[in-house]
């Protein structure tokens, strides 16, 4: 079964053709960095309009490279969480296409799509897929959470951010330092030349599997207020110190989740999983503890249509298609909360599969 996947939840217009084994036939992504850069973050109205302009050409190219319309057996589209206006563009386009061709249609949760990205098999890239179940750290611009993943139909949430997502923290830090948008890749590059021990920054909420990055952002803001925006080596040192603080918290909690669940497979997904500091620290810690680490290539970590197509294929195989009334949602709806919350943290709390990142 070949599925056309469409992704428009934020600032990437993505379309791809993937089969139910995860083989990627085409994967086209049009980013909008240049449009949002001047604002230091994604502007929803600009994002929706750009998706509208790009969705046609992006899907046309993905279909053509994926074997043509005749080869497509189903359509999967990101339903949420994300920017509602942006989601509507992909959903409407995908529904119309599926309706016109008489194909099955399925709405896909963006976070679930990220979680299954390691199973994508891209030409020329080695596939490194874990066996189920596994622990996953999902760290992106809108979400930061830890899950225990048993399959497409059972995903338990173990912890999530209470304020900013990790990628958002990178983006806000970069804005403070005048480094442009998106901030993650720039800080990653500067941090590689810096000394992470130079500045002392907080590691918040270490006793929990939940995350909080707003205190770290404030600490950086206070530093900049007191000393100004540094330049040269000092800027690299500040980026390295900031990155180290984010990365240490992410890795420490992901490893703790593995321990608590006695799980020896850890997956890193989401845009922040492209971070070299995160990859390096996770590798060191996992190796030392005999945990197998799986990190998809950066092209599968950041938003793309291929992960949506594959998650859609899994859902359809499990007999789950959507009706034509399917509508976008900005935040993840409530799903199951893992027992670990009760075990480790003293009682269940309201929560969702996708977290409350929006
Ligand atoms: O998964 P993604 O493409 O979109 C969302 O679903 O949010 O993640 C985008 C986020 C941005 O915040 C970006 O700054 C961050 O991922 N990011 C990085 C790196 N590459 C992208 N953060 C740290 N280091 C990177 N190399
Ligand atoms: Zn994403």
PDB file of N, CA and C and ligand atoms in Angstrom, residues 7 9-12 33 81 110-111 114 138-143 165-172 181-189 243 247 269-278 298 300-304 307 358, ligand 1:
ATOM      1  N   UNK A   7       1.756  17.232   5.269  1.00  0.00           N
ATOM      2  CA  UNK A   7       2.059  17.864   6.565  1.00  0.00           C
ATOM      3  C   UNK A   7       2.016  19.386   6.413  1.00  0.00           C
ATOM      4  N   UNK A   9       1.344  21.420   9.608  1.00  0.00           N
ATOM      5  CA  UNK A   9       0.932  21.839  10.951  1.00  0.00           C
ATOM      6  C   UNK A   9       1.582  23.137  11.409  1.00  0.00           C
ATOM      7  N   UNK A  10       2.755  23.468  10.825  1.00  0.00           N
ATOM      8  CA  UNK A  10       3.457  24.662  11.307  1.00  0.00           C
ATOM      9  C   UNK A  10       4.028  25.452  10.130  1.00  0.00           C
ATOM     10  N   UNK A  11       5.326  25.433   9.966  1.00  0.00           N
ATOM     11  CA  UNK A  11       5.906  26.271   8.904  1.00  0.00           C
ATOM     12  C   UNK A  11       6.622  25.457   7.829  1.00  0.00           C
ATOM     13  N   UNK A  12       6.283  24.183   7.702  1.00  0.00           N
ATOM     14  CA  UNK A  12       6.804  23.387   6.599  1.00  0.00           C
ATOM     15  C   UNK A  12       5.628  22.806   5.815  1.00  0.00           C
ATOM     16  N   UNK A  33      11.176  29.382   6.446  1.00  0.00           N
ATOM     17  CA  UNK A  33      12.073  30.111   7.359  1.00  0.00           C
ATOM     18  C   UNK A  33      12.216  31.568   6.953  1.00  0.00           C
ATOM     19  N   UNK A  81      -1.640  18.121  16.657  1.00  0.00           N
ATOM     20  CA  UNK A  81      -1.789  19.528  17.010  1.00  0.00           C
ATOM     21  C   UNK A  81      -0.972  20.431  16.099  1.00  0.00           C
ATOM     22  N   UNK A 110       0.192  14.624  14.615  1.00  0.00           N
ATOM     23  CA  UNK A 110       1.559  15.036  14.253  1.00  0.00           C
ATOM     24  C   UNK A 110       2.613  14.397  15.165  1.00  0.00           C
ATOM     25  N   UNK A 111       2.283  14.268  16.437  1.00  0.00           N
ATOM     26  CA  UNK A 111       3.262  13.741  17.398  1.00  0.00           C
ATOM     27  C   UNK A 111       3.452  12.243  17.200  1.00  0.00           C
ATOM     28  N   UNK A 114       5.781  11.829  14.338  1.00  0.00           N
ATOM     29  CA  UNK A 114       7.194  11.977  14.749  1.00  0.00           C
ATOM     30  C   UNK A 114       7.708  10.677  15.386  1.00  0.00           C
ATOM     31  N   UNK A 138      10.545  13.017  22.452  1.00  0.00           N
ATOM     32  CA  UNK A 138      10.122  13.855  21.330  1.00  0.00           C
ATOM     33  C   UNK A 138      10.384  15.304  21.710  1.00  0.00           C
ATOM     34  N   UNK A 139      11.311  15.938  21.014  1.00  0.00           N
ATOM     35  CA  UNK A 139      11.653  17.328  21.335  1.00  0.00           C
ATOM     36  C   UNK A 139      11.605  18.136  20.047  1.00  0.00           C
ATOM     37  N   UNK A 140      10.616  19.032  19.957  1.00  0.00           N
ATOM     38  CA  UNK A 140      10.488  19.825  18.729  1.00  0.00           C
ATOM     39  C   UNK A 140      10.189  21.268  19.087  1.00  0.00           C
ATOM     40  N   UNK A 141       9.768  22.049  18.092  1.00  0.00           N
ATOM     41  CA  UNK A 141       9.501  23.463  18.336  1.00  0.00           C
ATOM     42  C   UNK A 141       8.231  23.687  19.145  1.00  0.00           C
ATOM     43  N   UNK A 142       7.289  22.763  19.042  1.00  0.00           N
ATOM     44  CA  UNK A 142       6.013  22.934  19.736  1.00  0.00           C
ATOM     45  C   UNK A 142       5.802  21.966  20.884  1.00  0.00           C
ATOM     46  N   UNK A 143       6.646  20.934  20.993  1.00  0.00           N
ATOM     47  CA  UNK A 143       6.373  19.854  21.948  1.00  0.00           C
ATOM     48  C   UNK A 143       7.664  19.303  22.548  1.00  0.00           C
ATOM     49  N   UNK A 165       8.507  24.407  24.910  1.00  0.00           N
ATOM     50  CA  UNK A 165       9.117  23.200  24.347  1.00  0.00           C
ATOM     51  C   UNK A 165      10.621  23.453  24.198  1.00  0.00           C
ATOM     52  N   UNK A 166      11.393  22.373  24.054  1.00  0.00           N
ATOM     53  CA  UNK A 166      12.851  22.520  23.968  1.00  0.00           C
ATOM     54  C   UNK A 166      13.243  23.360  22.743  1.00  0.00           C
ATOM     55  N   UNK A 167      12.601  23.089  21.602  1.00  0.00           N
ATOM     56  CA  UNK A 167      12.926  23.840  20.383  1.00  0.00           C
ATOM     57  C   UNK A 167      12.562  25.310  20.536  1.00  0.00           C
ATOM     58  N   UNK A 168      11.450  25.547  21.220  1.00  0.00           N
ATOM     59  CA  UNK A 168      11.008  26.918  21.485  1.00  0.00           C
ATOM     60  C   UNK A 168      12.052  27.624  22.349  1.00  0.00           C
ATOM     61  N   UNK A 169      12.609  26.897  23.314  1.00  0.00           N
ATOM     62  CA  UNK A 169      13.649  27.478  24.177  1.00  0.00           C
ATOM     63  C   UNK A 169      14.860  27.871  23.322  1.00  0.00           C
ATOM     64  N   UNK A 170      15.254  26.985  22.394  1.00  0.00           N
ATOM     65  CA  UNK A 170      16.364  27.318  21.483  1.00  0.00           C
ATOM     66  C   UNK A 170      16.008  28.562  20.659  1.00  0.00           C
ATOM     67  N   UNK A 171      14.773  28.584  20.132  1.00  0.00           N
ATOM     68  CA  UNK A 171      14.378  29.692  19.254  1.00  0.00           C
ATOM     69  C   UNK A 171      14.323  31.018  20.018  1.00  0.00           C
ATOM     70  N   UNK A 172      13.801  30.965  21.270  1.00  0.00           N
ATOM     71  CA  UNK A 172      13.711  32.203  22.052  1.00  0.00           C
ATOM     72  C   UNK A 172      15.100  32.678  22.481  1.00  0.00           C
ATOM     73  N   UNK A 181      15.886  33.173  13.176  1.00  0.00           N
ATOM     74  CA  UNK A 181      14.974  32.040  13.333  1.00  0.00           C
ATOM     75  C   UNK A 181      15.158  31.064  12.183  1.00  0.00           C
ATOM     76  N   UNK A 182      15.090  29.748  12.383  1.00  0.00           N
ATOM     77  CA  UNK A 182      14.976  29.056  13.672  1.00  0.00           C
ATOM     78  C   UNK A 182      16.310  29.032  14.406  1.00  0.00           C
ATOM     79  N   UNK A 183      16.237  29.098  15.735  1.00  0.00           N
ATOM     80  CA  UNK A 183      17.444  29.281  16.523  1.00  0.00           C
ATOM     81  C   UNK A 183      18.256  28.015  16.760  1.00  0.00           C
ATOM     82  N   UNK A 184      17.562  26.858  16.773  1.00  0.00           N
ATOM     83  CA  UNK A 184      18.257  25.622  17.120  1.00  0.00           C
ATOM     84  C   UNK A 184      19.519  25.359  16.309  1.00  0.00           C
ATOM     85  N   UNK A 185      19.402  25.356  14.978  1.00  0.00           N
ATOM     86  CA  UNK A 185      20.583  25.046  14.170  1.00  0.00           C
ATOM     87  C   UNK A 185      21.721  26.056  14.365  1.00  0.00           C
ATOM     88  N   UNK A 186      21.393  27.342  14.565  1.00  0.00           N
ATOM     89  CA  UNK A 186      22.449  28.363  14.738  1.00  0.00           C
ATOM     90  C   UNK A 186      23.159  28.148  16.072  1.00  0.00           C
ATOM     91  N   UNK A 187      22.379  27.930  17.137  1.00  0.00           N
ATOM     92  CA  UNK A 187      22.993  27.720  18.456  1.00  0.00           C
ATOM     93  C   UNK A 187      23.843  26.443  18.417  1.00  0.00           C
ATOM     94  N   UNK A 188      23.325  25.411  17.760  1.00  0.00           N
ATOM     95  CA  UNK A 188      24.062  24.152  17.600  1.00  0.00           C
ATOM     96  C   UNK A 188      25.441  24.431  16.965  1.00  0.00           C
ATOM     97  N   UNK A 189      25.433  25.242  15.912  1.00  0.00           N
ATOM     98  CA  UNK A 189      26.690  25.525  15.183  1.00  0.00           C
ATOM     99  C   UNK A 189      27.654  26.337  16.054  1.00  0.00           C
ATOM    100  N   UNK A 243      23.028  25.416  25.434  1.00  0.00           N
ATOM    101  CA  UNK A 243      22.708  24.127  24.801  1.00  0.00           C
ATOM    102  C   UNK A 243      22.936  22.969  25.767  1.00  0.00           C
ATOM    103  N   UNK A 247      20.222  20.183  26.824  1.00  0.00           N
ATOM    104  CA  UNK A 247      20.517  18.809  26.417  1.00  0.00           C
ATOM    105  C   UNK A 247      20.671  17.879  27.626  1.00  0.00           C
ATOM    106  N   UNK A 269      13.392  11.804  18.681  1.00  0.00           N
ATOM    107  CA  UNK A 269      12.739  12.337  17.481  1.00  0.00           C
ATOM    108  C   UNK A 269      12.339  13.793  17.680  1.00  0.00           C
ATOM    109  N   UNK A 270      11.894  14.437  16.589  1.00  0.00           N
ATOM    110  CA  UNK A 270      11.535  15.860  16.625  1.00  0.00           C
ATOM    111  C   UNK A 270      12.733  16.697  16.173  1.00  0.00           C
ATOM    112  N   UNK A 271      12.467  17.935  15.809  1.00  0.00           N
ATOM    113  CA  UNK A 271      13.516  18.794  15.252  1.00  0.00           C
ATOM    114  C   UNK A 271      14.751  18.909  16.123  1.00  0.00           C
ATOM    115  N   UNK A 272      14.577  18.953  17.445  1.00  0.00           N
ATOM    116  CA  UNK A 272      15.730  19.132  18.342  1.00  0.00           C
ATOM    117  C   UNK A 272      16.638  17.888  18.343  1.00  0.00           C
ATOM    118  N   UNK A 273      16.094  16.754  17.909  1.00  0.00           N
ATOM    119  CA  UNK A 273      16.918  15.535  17.825  1.00  0.00           C
ATOM    120  C   UNK A 273      18.005  15.679  16.757  1.00  0.00           C
ATOM    121  N   UNK A 274      17.912  16.741  15.943  1.00  0.00           N
ATOM    122  CA  UNK A 274      18.984  17.010  14.980  1.00  0.00           C
ATOM    123  C   UNK A 274      20.191  17.633  15.685  1.00  0.00           C
ATOM    124  N   UNK A 275      20.024  18.054  16.940  1.00  0.00           N
ATOM    125  CA  UNK A 275      21.105  18.757  17.654  1.00  0.00           C
ATOM    126  C   UNK A 275      22.292  17.833  17.939  1.00  0.00           C
ATOM    127  N   UNK A 276      23.470  18.295  17.547  1.00  0.00           N
ATOM    128  CA  UNK A 276      24.655  17.434  17.689  1.00  0.00           C
ATOM    129  C   UNK A 276      25.038  17.188  19.135  1.00  0.00           C
ATOM    130  N   UNK A 277      24.821  18.217  19.972  1.00  0.00           N
ATOM    131  CA  UNK A 277      25.125  18.057  21.392  1.00  0.00           C
ATOM    132  C   UNK A 277      24.221  17.013  22.026  1.00  0.00           C
ATOM    133  N   UNK A 278      22.947  17.041  21.653  1.00  0.00           N
ATOM    134  CA  UNK A 278      21.977  16.078  22.190  1.00  0.00           C
ATOM    135  C   UNK A 278      22.339  14.664  21.729  1.00  0.00           C
ATOM    136  N   UNK A 298      18.590  13.650  10.346  1.00  0.00           N
ATOM    137  CA  UNK A 298      17.924  14.943  10.545  1.00  0.00           C
ATOM    138  C   UNK A 298      16.727  15.154   9.636  1.00  0.00           C
ATOM    139  N   UNK A 300      14.523  13.172   8.761  1.00  0.00           N
ATOM    140  CA  UNK A 300      13.334  12.520   9.315  1.00  0.00           C
ATOM    141  C   UNK A 300      12.939  13.121  10.657  1.00  0.00           C
ATOM    142  N   UNK A 301      13.882  13.850  11.312  1.00  0.00           N
ATOM    143  CA  UNK A 301      13.588  14.445  12.626  1.00  0.00           C
ATOM    144  C   UNK A 301      12.719  15.683  12.494  1.00  0.00           C
ATOM    145  N   UNK A 302      13.037  16.546  11.530  1.00  0.00           N
ATOM    146  CA  UNK A 302      12.257  17.771  11.375  1.00  0.00           C
ATOM    147  C   UNK A 302      10.968  17.445  10.594  1.00  0.00           C
ATOM    148  N   UNK A 303      10.024  18.389  10.579  1.00  0.00           N
ATOM    149  CA  UNK A 303       8.697  18.103  10.003  1.00  0.00           C
ATOM    150  C   UNK A 303       8.785  17.691   8.540  1.00  0.00           C
ATOM    151  N   UNK A 304       8.048  16.641   8.197  1.00  0.00           N
ATOM    152  CA  UNK A 304       8.062  16.134   6.814  1.00  0.00           C
ATOM    153  C   UNK A 304       6.788  15.328   6.562  1.00  0.00           C
ATOM    154  N   UNK A 307       6.792  11.001   7.407  1.00  0.00           N
ATOM    155  CA  UNK A 307       6.400  10.425   8.707  1.00  0.00           C
ATOM    156  C   UNK A 307       4.872  10.377   8.827  1.00  0.00           C
ATOM    157  N   UNK A 358       0.597  22.465  21.916  1.00  0.00           N
ATOM    158  CA  UNK A 358      -0.094  23.263  20.917  1.00  0.00           C
ATOM    159  C   UNK A 358       0.731  23.437  19.673  1.00  0.00           C
TER     160      UNK A 358
HETATM  161  O1  LIG B   1       9.934  19.028  14.588  1.00  0.00           O
HETATM  162  P1  LIG B   1      10.143  20.393  14.027  1.00  0.00           P
HETATM  163  O2  LIG B   1      10.688  20.507  12.618  1.00  0.00           O
HETATM  164  O3  LIG B   1       8.822  21.235  14.044  1.00  0.00           O
HETATM  165  C1  LIG B   1       7.891  21.148  15.085  1.00  0.00           C
HETATM  166  O4  LIG B   1       7.050  20.207  15.080  1.00  0.00           O
HETATM  167  O5  LIG B   1       7.988  22.023  15.973  1.00  0.00           O
HETATM  168  O6  LIG B   1      11.098  21.173  15.053  1.00  0.00           O
HETATM  169  C2  LIG B   1      11.515  22.490  14.822  1.00  0.00           C
HETATM  170  C3  LIG B   1      12.347  22.915  16.016  1.00  0.00           C
HETATM  171  C4  LIG B   1      12.733  24.387  15.993  1.00  0.00           C
HETATM  172  O7  LIG B   1      12.454  24.932  17.272  1.00  0.00           O
HETATM  173  C5  LIG B   1      14.225  24.362  15.723  1.00  0.00           C
HETATM  174  O8  LIG B   1      14.928  25.443  16.315  1.00  0.00           O
HETATM  175  C6  LIG B   1      14.626  23.044  16.346  1.00  0.00           C
HETATM  176  O9  LIG B   1      13.561  22.159  16.055  1.00  0.00           O
HETATM  177  N1  LIG B   1      15.876  22.521  15.776  1.00  0.00           N
HETATM  178  C7  LIG B   1      17.008  22.387  16.494  1.00  0.00           C
HETATM  179  C8  LIG B   1      18.002  21.950  15.570  1.00  0.00           C
HETATM  180  N2  LIG B   1      17.422  21.812  14.343  1.00  0.00           N
HETATM  181  C9  LIG B   1      16.112  22.170  14.488  1.00  0.00           C
HETATM  182  N3  LIG B   1      17.261  22.605  17.782  1.00  0.00           N
HETATM  183  C10 LIG B   1      18.511  22.383  18.223  1.00  0.00           C
HETATM  184  N4  LIG B   1      19.531  21.979  17.405  1.00  0.00           N
HETATM  185  C11 LIG B   1      19.312  21.746  16.095  1.00  0.00           C
HETATM  186  N5  LIG B   1      20.318  21.334  15.312  1.00  0.00           N
END
